[in-house]
Each structure stands twice: as structure tokens, then as C-alpha cells.
Amino acid sequence: FAPPHGPCLRCVLPDPPPAGSLPTCDTAGVLGPAAAAAASFEAALAIRCLAHPESRAELAGLLVRLTLWSPTATTSRVEPDRDCPACGRGQRDFLEGHFADWATVLCGQEAVQVLPAGRGTSIDLEALAERLSTAGKVELRSILLRFSPNGAAHRITVFQDGRAIVGGTRDAATARRLYDRYVGQ
């Protein structure tokens, strides 16, 4: 997938599924060697494109499906979608934050990442640390703040851009509530 030579990922998946609608690594599991095999395959093709730029056209739009349990590999061609939101119309919804204000459970951890709507302005971590100092234990680093509320089993890590990781829960609503309570909306 290399626009303008081939399709982009949104040509294949134009509308991402709603959060929480698909199985996660925790619920479905991941065959460890499958991830390594896919990464190795992609790395080999990237090296091929770097060493032989003329091969880009041949590889453009090539979709490879690896099924290591069988083991099988199949290939097919995907054509660019002229009406694709990303490469067809030039929309950069994910890069521009149009899908902001979400919380997602982090794979393999008891933690939820919260991304508030309207982010883009940096948070003054020193001011936040001062405000939270009476409500729990605060650790301030140059790029993040860690906060453990008094009497709670949660830990909130806040980054300068407003993102946070709320540890000690796998419930997105609980994570949003803790974020709103301690960091703000």
C-alpha cells in the first residue's frame, strides 16, 4: 500500500469498526509467531523497495494474507478507491483528531487510554501537579505526570498533550470518570 501507486489502508477499511466491537488480544489471543512473521515479511518487502525502487509498482496494491496455523499464504490485488476518504478525498481524520474523545482498553494490561476531545493544547503539568498534591501521590517528570489518588487503587499517567493512561481498571467509563474528576474536561 503506497499511494499514489496503490491503495491506502482506508481503501480496504473505509469505516473502522466502533470501539469495543472487535475482539482484543486479551479476548481472542494472538499467536506470537504470527506477529513476528508479518513484521518480517513487511520488512523484507520494504528492503526490496529501497534496494529496487522499480519494484514498487509491482508490489503496489498487493494484499498478502498469512495463516500460520495452516500454514498458508494467499495474495490478492486491491485497487485504489477513488472515493476513499484518505487518499481519494485527502481527509486525514485520524491525524487531525476528528475521532477524539475516546477511551480504549490497552491490550494485555489493566489500563485504559483516554484521549479527550478538544486536545491540541498542552497541559501545564506543573500546575496540575500542584493542584493534585493534596489529593494523592504525585510524581512529575519532564513529559508526564503520574498520580495515585488517596485511597484508590488507580494510577493516572497524564501526558503534556492531554492523553492519559488510567491504570487499575479495564472499564472505559471508570477511566473517563477518573480523568474528568482529577484532570478535568
C-alpha positions in Angstrom: 0.0 0.0 0.0 1.8 3.1 -1.3 -0.3 5.9 -2.6 -0.3 7.3 -5.2 0.9 3.9 -6.7 -1.5 1.8 -4.8 -4.4 2.0 -2.3 -4.1 3.1 1.3 -5.4 1.2 4.3 -8.7 3.2 4.3 -9.3 2.0 0.7 -9.5 -1.5 2.3 -11.2 -0.5 5.6 -13.1 2.8 4.8 -15.0 2.8 8.1 -13.2 1.5 11.1 -15.4 -0.6 13.4 -16.7 1.1 16.5 -14.5 0.9 19.6 -15.1 -2.2 21.6 -16.8 -4.1 18.8 -13.9 -6.4 17.9 -12.1 -9.0 20.0 -8.8 -7.8 21.6 -5.6 -9.6 22.2 -6.9 -10.4 25.7 -10.1 -11.9 24.5 -9.1 -13.6 21.2 -5.4 -14.2 21.8 -2.5 -13.7 19.4 -0.2 -16.3 18.1 3.1 -14.7 18.9 5.0 -16.0 15.8 2.2 -14.6 13.6 3.1 -11.1 14.5 6.8 -11.7 14.0 6.2 -13.4 10.6 4.1 -10.5 9.4 6.7 -8.0 10.6 9.5 -9.9 8.9 7.5 -10.2 5.7 6.8 -6.4 5.7 10.5 -5.6 6.5 11.7 -7.8 3.6 9.3 -6.0 1.2 10.4 -2.6 2.5 14.1 -3.5 1.9 13.2 -4.7 -1.6 11.5 -1.4 -2.4 14.5 0.5 -1.0 17.1 -1.6 -2.9 15.0 -1.8 -6.1 12.6 1.2 -6.4 11.3 -0.1 -9.7 9.6 -2.9 -7.8 7.2 -0.5 -6.0 4.8 -0.6 -9.0 4.8 -4.4 -8.9 4.1 -4.5 -5.2 1.5 -1.6 -5.1 -1.9 -2.9 -4.1 -0.6 -6.4 -3.2 -2.5 -7.8 -0.2 -0.9 -10.8 1.5 -2.8 -13.0 4.0 -0.6 -15.2 6.1 -2.3 -18.0 8.0 0.5 -19.6 10.0 -1.7 -22.2 11.8 -2.5 -23.9 8.4 0.2 -22.7 7.1 -0.8 -20.9 4.0 -0.2 -17.6 2.3 -2.5 -16.0 -0.3 -2.2 -12.8 -2.3 -4.7 -10.6 -4.0 -4.8 -7.2 -5.5 -6.6 -4.2 -4.0 -7.4 -1.3 -6.3 -7.3 2.3 -5.0 -10.8 3.6 -4.2 -11.3 6.9 -5.9 -13.9 7.9 -3.2 -11.6 6.9 -0.4 -11.8 9.4 2.5 -8.0 9.5 2.9 -6.2 9.1 -0.5 -9.2 9.9 -2.7 -10.5 13.0 -0.9 -7.5 13.9 1.1 -9.2 13.7 4.5 -6.8 13.0 7.4 -9.5 12.3 10.1 -7.2 10.4 12.4 -4.2 12.7 12.1 -6.4 15.8 12.6 -8.1 14.3 15.7 -11.7 14.0 14.3 -12.1 10.7 16.2 -11.0 12.2 19.5 -12.7 11.9 22.9 -12.4 8.2 23.3 -11.1 5.7 25.8 -9.8 2.3 24.9 -8.6 -0.6 27.0 -4.9 -1.3 26.4 -4.2 -4.8 25.1 -2.7 -7.1 27.8 -2.9 -4.5 30.6 -5.3 -3.5 33.2 -5.3 0.1 31.9 -7.4 2.4 29.7 -6.0 5.1 27.5 -8.1 8.3 27.5 -7.9 10.8 24.7 -10.1 13.8 25.5 -11.9 15.8 22.8 -10.5 19.3 22.2 -7.0 18.3 22.9 -4.2 20.0 21.0 -3.2 22.5 23.6 -0.7 21.3 26.1 -1.4 20.8 29.7 0.6 22.6 32.3 1.9 19.6 34.2 3.4 21.7 37.0 0.1 23.4 37.7 -1.7 20.1 37.5 0.8 18.6 39.9 0.3 21.4 42.4 -3.5 21.1 42.1 -3.4 17.3 42.7 -0.8 17.4 45.5 -3.4 17.3 48.3 -5.5 14.6 46.6 -2.8 11.9 46.4 0.8 11.0 45.5 2.2 13.0 42.5 5.3 12.3 40.5 6.2 14.9 38.0 8.6 14.2 35.1 9.6 16.4 32.2 7.0 14.9 29.8 4.4 13.3 32.1 2.8 13.3 35.5 1.9 10.2 37.5 -0.9 10.5 40.0 -2.2 8.0 42.6 -5.4 9.2 44.3 -5.6 8.8 48.1 -7.4 5.6 49.0 -7.8 4.4 45.4 -6.2 1.5 43.5 -5.8 3.6 40.4 -2.8 5.3 38.8 -3.2 8.1 36.2 -0.4 9.0 33.9 -1.0 12.3 32.1 1.0 13.4 29.1 1.5 17.0 28.0 -0.9 16.7 25.1 -3.8 15.7 27.4 -3.7 12.0 26.8 -3.8 9.8 29.9 -3.4 6.2 30.8 -5.6 5.2 33.8 -4.2 2.1 35.4 -6.1 -0.3 37.7 -9.2 -0.6 35.6 -10.4 -2.1 32.3 -13.6 -0.1 32.3 -13.6 2.9 29.9 -16.4 4.7 31.8 -14.4 4.4 35.0 -11.3 5.7 33.3 -13.2 8.7 31.8 -14.8 9.5 35.2 -11.4 9.4 36.9 -9.9 11.6 34.1 -12.7 14.1 34.4 -12.5 14.2 38.2 -8.8 14.7 38.5 -7.5 16.2 35.2 -10.6 18.0 34.0 -12.7 18.0 30.8 
